[in-house]
XYZ file of C-alpha atoms in Angstrom:
433
model
C 104.661 109.760 192.534
C 102.908 111.686 195.380
C 100.031 113.933 194.444
C 101.827 117.072 195.642
C 104.814 116.292 193.398
C 102.532 116.000 190.365
C 100.934 119.345 191.155
C 104.371 120.939 191.576
C 105.568 119.717 188.169
C 102.375 120.891 186.455
C 102.653 124.327 187.985
C 106.289 124.637 186.945
C 105.400 123.621 183.377
C 102.701 126.311 183.081
C 105.029 128.905 184.584
C 107.709 128.012 182.054
C 105.286 128.558 179.152
C 104.264 131.946 180.552
C 107.909 133.023 180.938
C 108.679 131.982 177.361
C 105.722 133.928 175.997
C 106.683 136.977 178.057
C 110.265 136.865 176.779
C 109.040 136.552 173.191
C 106.776 139.594 173.587
C 109.517 141.667 175.243
C 112.036 140.796 172.541
C 109.647 141.810 169.718
C 110.455 145.246 168.179
C 108.201 148.004 169.486
C 105.418 149.156 167.091
C 103.091 152.103 167.064
C 100.226 151.244 169.376
C 97.717 152.822 166.996
C 99.028 150.694 164.140
C 98.510 147.440 166.057
C 95.299 148.412 167.832
C 92.413 146.247 166.676
C 89.140 148.018 165.868
C 86.381 147.578 168.353
C 83.151 146.064 167.128
C 81.394 149.430 167.525
C 83.940 151.093 165.216
C 82.747 148.908 162.361
C 79.190 150.213 162.586
C 78.349 153.163 160.281
C 78.047 156.426 162.134
C 74.792 158.412 161.942
C 74.759 160.985 159.139
C 72.745 162.331 156.208
C 70.331 159.878 154.570
C 72.127 157.660 152.064
C 69.004 156.390 150.305
C 66.967 158.733 148.089
C 63.700 158.193 146.253
C 64.474 157.509 142.592
C 66.715 159.416 140.218
C 64.896 162.658 141.038
C 66.233 162.365 144.589
C 69.753 162.879 143.223
C 69.038 166.450 142.116
C 70.429 169.381 144.089
C 72.956 169.798 146.902
C 75.776 169.843 144.357
C 79.318 170.612 145.590
C 80.777 174.107 145.619
C 84.404 173.773 144.557
C 87.323 176.199 144.659
C 88.900 176.550 141.219
C 92.499 176.515 142.393
C 94.185 177.921 139.318
C 91.850 180.885 138.874
C 91.850 181.669 142.589
C 95.642 181.608 142.786
C 96.036 183.747 139.662
C 93.532 186.444 140.628
C 94.012 186.640 144.393
C 90.270 186.156 144.785
C 88.457 183.038 145.888
C 86.706 181.825 142.750
C 84.160 179.160 143.587
C 82.016 177.142 141.191
C 78.730 175.357 141.797
C 79.287 171.946 140.183
C 75.872 171.580 138.570
C 77.231 168.974 136.132
C 77.154 166.607 139.139
C 73.367 166.685 139.413
C 72.254 163.074 139.365
C 69.543 162.951 136.692
C 70.519 164.744 133.476
C 73.886 165.945 134.823
C 73.277 169.670 134.408
C 71.712 172.675 136.113
C 68.588 172.008 134.034
C 67.750 169.012 136.252
C 66.404 171.446 138.834
C 64.303 173.271 136.251
C 62.895 170.130 134.644
C 61.850 168.653 137.980
C 60.251 171.934 139.070
C 58.237 172.279 135.833
C 57.010 168.679 136.020
C 56.062 168.786 139.702
C 54.156 172.074 139.383
C 52.314 170.728 136.317
C 51.359 167.651 138.364
C 50.115 169.838 141.226
C 47.967 171.764 138.758
C 46.535 168.568 137.274
C 48.105 169.214 133.860
C 50.238 166.056 133.990
C 49.184 162.639 135.265
C 51.762 159.842 135.577
C 51.326 156.722 133.418
C 48.387 158.222 131.514
C 50.090 158.627 128.155
C 50.886 162.299 128.749
C 53.830 163.574 126.720
C 56.153 166.451 127.639
C 57.143 168.688 124.714
C 59.995 171.171 124.823
C 62.107 173.340 122.555
C 65.686 173.277 123.825
C 69.320 173.516 122.792
C 69.907 170.225 124.576
C 70.402 170.152 128.339
C 66.808 170.910 129.361
C 65.633 168.264 126.923
C 68.012 165.685 128.395
C 66.821 166.465 131.921
C 63.171 166.334 130.852
C 63.646 163.061 128.963
C 65.326 161.475 131.983
C 62.730 162.644 134.489
C 59.831 161.928 132.136
C 60.742 158.230 132.104
C 61.340 158.248 135.861
C 57.922 159.774 136.568
C 55.788 157.986 133.993
C 55.717 160.223 130.908
C 57.053 160.373 127.359
C 59.177 163.201 125.980
C 59.217 164.894 122.571
C 62.129 167.300 122.113
C 62.608 169.901 119.363
C 66.109 171.347 119.003
C 68.108 173.380 116.481
C 69.971 171.187 114.019
C 73.234 173.072 114.595
C 73.610 171.839 118.174
C 76.146 169.132 119.039
C 74.948 165.782 117.656
C 75.780 163.927 120.881
C 72.913 165.748 122.592
C 70.253 164.423 120.224
C 71.888 160.978 120.245
C 71.616 160.898 124.027
C 67.992 162.000 123.888
C 67.191 159.100 121.586
C 68.870 156.665 123.976
C 66.726 158.090 126.766
C 63.594 157.197 124.808
C 62.631 160.672 123.619
C 61.310 161.569 120.184
C 63.709 164.150 118.713
C 63.104 166.764 116.009
C 66.283 168.501 114.792
C 64.972 171.552 112.958
C 66.841 174.274 111.034
C 67.683 177.290 113.239
C 65.115 180.068 112.888
C 64.254 183.291 114.767
C 61.601 183.041 117.472
C 59.214 185.097 115.344
C 59.051 182.310 112.742
C 56.708 179.354 113.121
C 59.539 176.947 112.303
C 61.552 177.997 115.343
C 62.240 174.964 117.562
C 60.335 176.461 120.501
C 57.274 177.303 118.391
C 57.263 173.814 116.893
C 57.277 172.191 120.327
C 54.406 174.419 121.456
C 52.318 173.607 118.376
C 52.973 169.860 118.678
C 51.803 169.885 122.301
C 48.584 171.623 121.283
C 47.995 169.162 118.448
C 48.568 166.220 120.789
C 46.013 167.429 123.326
C 43.495 168.314 120.634
C 43.807 164.867 119.032
C 43.279 163.114 122.355
C 39.941 164.820 122.916
C 40.948 165.807 126.457
C 40.420 169.306 127.871
C 43.433 171.595 127.773
C 44.496 174.707 129.659
C 46.229 176.152 126.608
C 44.914 177.678 123.394
C 44.069 175.075 120.707
C 46.346 175.102 117.644
C 45.446 177.497 114.872
C 44.567 176.283 111.390
C 47.997 177.467 110.200
C 49.751 175.483 112.949
C 47.770 172.357 112.105
C 48.603 172.677 108.417
C 52.334 172.722 109.134
C 52.358 169.732 111.473
C 52.365 166.020 110.672
C 49.235 163.981 111.166
C 48.817 162.837 114.780
C 50.515 159.498 115.333
C 49.496 156.720 117.699
C 51.307 158.312 120.635
C 49.165 161.445 120.243
C 45.905 159.602 120.766
C 46.665 158.998 124.430
C 47.010 161.542 127.201
C 47.730 165.247 126.945
C 50.563 167.150 125.380
C 52.312 169.392 127.913
C 54.526 172.201 126.591
C 57.131 172.774 129.317
C 58.002 176.271 128.005
C 61.263 176.728 129.929
C 61.776 180.279 128.636
C 58.503 181.630 130.027
C 57.547 179.094 132.728
C 58.135 180.659 136.175
C 58.843 177.217 137.599
C 62.278 177.769 136.033
C 63.546 180.665 138.154
C 61.695 179.345 141.200
C 63.757 176.136 141.048
C 66.897 178.229 141.574
C 65.238 180.525 144.119
C 64.225 177.536 146.215
C 67.276 175.346 145.567
C 70.454 176.805 144.094
C 70.292 180.122 145.958
C 69.803 178.681 149.470
C 72.482 176.053 148.827
C 75.014 178.711 147.805
C 74.226 180.857 150.832
C 74.718 177.907 153.182
C 77.872 176.637 151.447
C 79.451 180.110 151.553
C 78.423 180.698 155.149
C 76.613 183.795 153.950
C 79.826 185.363 152.623
C 80.139 186.087 148.916
C 80.857 189.268 147.015
C 79.722 188.446 143.481
C 77.596 185.908 141.645
C 78.375 185.387 137.951
C 76.149 183.438 135.540
C 75.077 183.332 131.923
C 71.488 183.480 130.750
C 69.734 181.354 128.165
C 66.261 181.311 129.642
C 67.437 183.561 132.491
C 66.173 181.238 135.213
C 69.470 180.660 137.022
C 70.630 184.255 137.344
C 67.139 185.515 138.241
C 66.327 182.824 140.793
C 69.683 183.018 142.573
C 69.680 186.835 142.550
C 66.167 187.009 143.964
C 67.185 184.780 146.856
C 70.608 186.242 147.636
C 70.122 189.985 147.121
C 67.743 190.569 150.081
C 70.203 188.715 152.333
C 73.345 190.278 150.831
C 72.464 193.797 149.600
C 76.106 194.500 148.629
C 76.308 191.413 146.408
C 77.246 192.153 142.797
C 75.279 190.057 140.288
C 77.070 189.779 136.946
C 75.715 188.497 133.636
C 78.177 186.432 131.564
C 77.134 186.848 127.932
C 78.631 185.242 124.808
C 79.293 187.142 121.609
C 76.237 187.636 119.429
C 73.829 187.818 122.368
C 71.922 191.005 123.048
C 71.594 190.628 126.818
C 74.935 192.370 127.493
C 73.649 195.601 125.966
C 70.232 195.060 127.517
C 71.747 195.062 131.025
C 74.199 197.924 130.518
C 72.337 200.164 128.078
C 68.726 198.992 128.015
C 68.909 198.045 124.320
C 68.664 194.486 122.970
C 71.272 194.568 120.216
C 74.695 193.181 119.386
C 77.107 194.330 116.682
C 77.479 190.782 115.352
C 73.726 190.772 114.656
C 73.718 193.803 112.394
C 72.571 193.215 108.828
C 75.130 191.593 106.574
C 77.450 190.330 109.333
C 75.660 187.386 110.928
C 76.854 183.910 109.935
C 74.159 181.946 111.781
C 70.439 182.472 112.011
C 70.476 182.328 115.803
C 72.942 183.983 118.165
C 76.271 184.182 116.328
C 78.457 182.120 118.657
C 79.789 178.604 119.057
C 78.573 178.647 122.665
C 75.471 176.542 123.360
C 72.930 176.973 126.145
C 73.285 180.696 126.890
C 72.900 183.889 124.888
C 69.684 185.165 123.391
C 68.291 188.158 121.517
C 64.935 188.482 123.200
C 63.765 189.072 126.740
C 62.142 186.105 128.466
C 59.814 186.079 131.466
C 62.479 184.274 133.491
C 65.156 186.874 132.758
C 62.717 189.711 133.435
C 61.994 188.173 136.854
C 65.462 189.185 138.036
C 66.716 191.716 135.484
C 66.589 194.654 137.911
C 68.895 192.753 140.290
C 71.652 192.289 137.680
C 74.337 194.894 138.361
C 76.853 194.321 135.589
C 77.524 192.335 132.412
C 80.668 190.858 130.860
C 81.011 190.113 127.149
C 82.937 186.888 126.359
C 84.200 186.003 122.883
C 84.243 182.510 121.420
C 88.053 182.528 121.485
C 88.111 183.383 125.186
C 85.615 180.612 125.984
C 87.630 178.043 123.996
C 90.870 179.097 125.681
C 89.305 178.952 129.156
C 87.950 175.454 128.549
C 91.462 174.301 127.647
C 92.961 176.139 130.649
C 90.648 174.408 133.142
C 91.680 170.993 131.813
C 95.381 171.903 131.755
C 95.510 173.440 135.222
C 92.674 171.831 137.206
C 91.549 168.707 135.344
C 88.068 170.239 135.032
C 86.304 169.288 131.776
C 83.318 171.528 131.147
C 81.060 172.752 128.349
C 80.905 176.056 126.518
C 78.540 177.985 128.797
C 80.623 177.059 131.861
C 83.742 178.359 130.103
C 81.957 181.676 129.465
C 81.023 181.857 133.152
C 84.639 181.305 134.212
C 86.012 184.009 131.915
C 83.427 186.426 133.333
C 84.370 185.358 136.874
C 88.038 186.168 136.174
C 87.148 189.577 134.742
C 84.906 190.257 137.743
C 87.711 189.264 140.134
C 90.093 191.673 138.424
C 87.514 194.438 138.593
C 86.773 193.916 142.297
C 90.402 193.319 143.292
C 92.103 190.639 145.432
C 90.453 189.267 148.547
C 86.907 188.942 147.200
C 84.827 185.797 146.854
C 83.233 185.209 143.452
C 80.804 182.353 142.791
C 79.879 181.034 139.352
C 78.253 177.939 137.830
C 79.660 174.922 135.986
C 76.495 174.033 134.113
C 77.387 170.804 132.321
C 80.220 168.519 131.285
C 82.344 168.902 128.170
C 81.208 165.448 127.055
C 78.086 167.083 125.560
C 80.181 169.428 123.465
C 82.707 167.102 121.825
C 81.585 167.361 118.214
C 81.336 171.146 118.097
C 82.826 173.281 120.875
C 85.612 170.885 121.864
C 86.283 169.984 118.242
C 87.111 173.668 117.792
C 89.075 173.883 121.057
C 91.248 170.940 120.069
C 93.232 168.555 122.241
C 94.992 169.932 125.297
C 97.846 167.474 124.827
C 100.877 168.067 127.028
C 100.292 171.792 127.577
C 101.483 172.915 131.013
C 102.645 176.512 130.680
C 99.649 178.477 129.364
C 99.334 181.926 130.967
C 95.989 183.289 132.133
C 96.737 186.475 130.236
C 96.827 184.444 127.022
C 93.375 183.059 127.850
C 91.817 186.449 128.556
C 93.374 187.906 125.388
C 92.648 184.923 123.131
C 91.762 185.713 119.496
C 89.802 183.878 116.825
C 92.950 183.200 114.820
C 94.304 181.142 117.750
C 91.722 178.467 116.876
C 91.758 178.534 113.086
């Protein structure tokens, strides 16, 4: 066959294949171009953004989300926002900020030295101890935590798992040497004295030494550092330098009220000291549980609560089921911002229990007792200010730390779907008997 005939046949064959393919493509049902578009190689490369790698567990502290509590916002006509401090990445509470601040300042002052045998002592109702125990291990220290024996058992169990030594001591007023805070202070002094190292604090008295156990092996190494969260100014400064600026940025500089409880007073003081100069019209509101004297201290200048009068108190500390906030003495951290607190809201145990259940039922938010108190106070503040305002509060920690006590009293939410907010605000003790 001539060469030109061969070429002709080959060309016709190729053309036939092309026509067949074209017909097949034209007969295929049309699809959304975006659905069939293949990603370009560049689309598979991560876009530039915030750093995704942080330095250790301490790098996970701060920059917590600010969430809108949908149910409370819809019910009140105000925008009720909550700083989700239970999402801090070390001890999962607002106390992560405080613990890190106290440790870092002590290191700057030469009081703590990593991997030297130094031990951090603290008297706490739980969350500060958990944060300190976590960060102590991360930064090369040991932790010794003293806490009241009436706090939820899961807190001390967690502390033990984190490698801390835990003393659960009977509740006692701060004026007594057996108070959990005083015991932690005395143990720290004994530790430093037994190590033979110089100390910045006053050596233990003969009475303190007589009431403490003999120094063990752990006390022969390093110093004992008493964190002293109630009086240590590193507490409120952590919120002045962290929580306050974060809230201002997240709100775009627009908020009408900040609501928070006070145990040590660090959160409300630090945030108020940062926000008030920038927002002079901001209303700062103390959320106080029953049995605490701070409510009357703010409104009337007197540290007293009716539940504390002689013959009525059931517990030796503040008479409430709420843990973490409420106190009957003035601390240095609360004093640091007391003049900036404009109002106070009293919250009963029944109201706190009902609010905790409400947040699970309506929003799927599972929080602890102090957060429930904050949310009740936020609702009352919203009603006082009227619709259209923006109120910010704090969700301090998760309900998982309050299962054996607070949530045992609150009970299971079950299939509840129709609770009214009015029933929460007007909850009574008999509702939980």
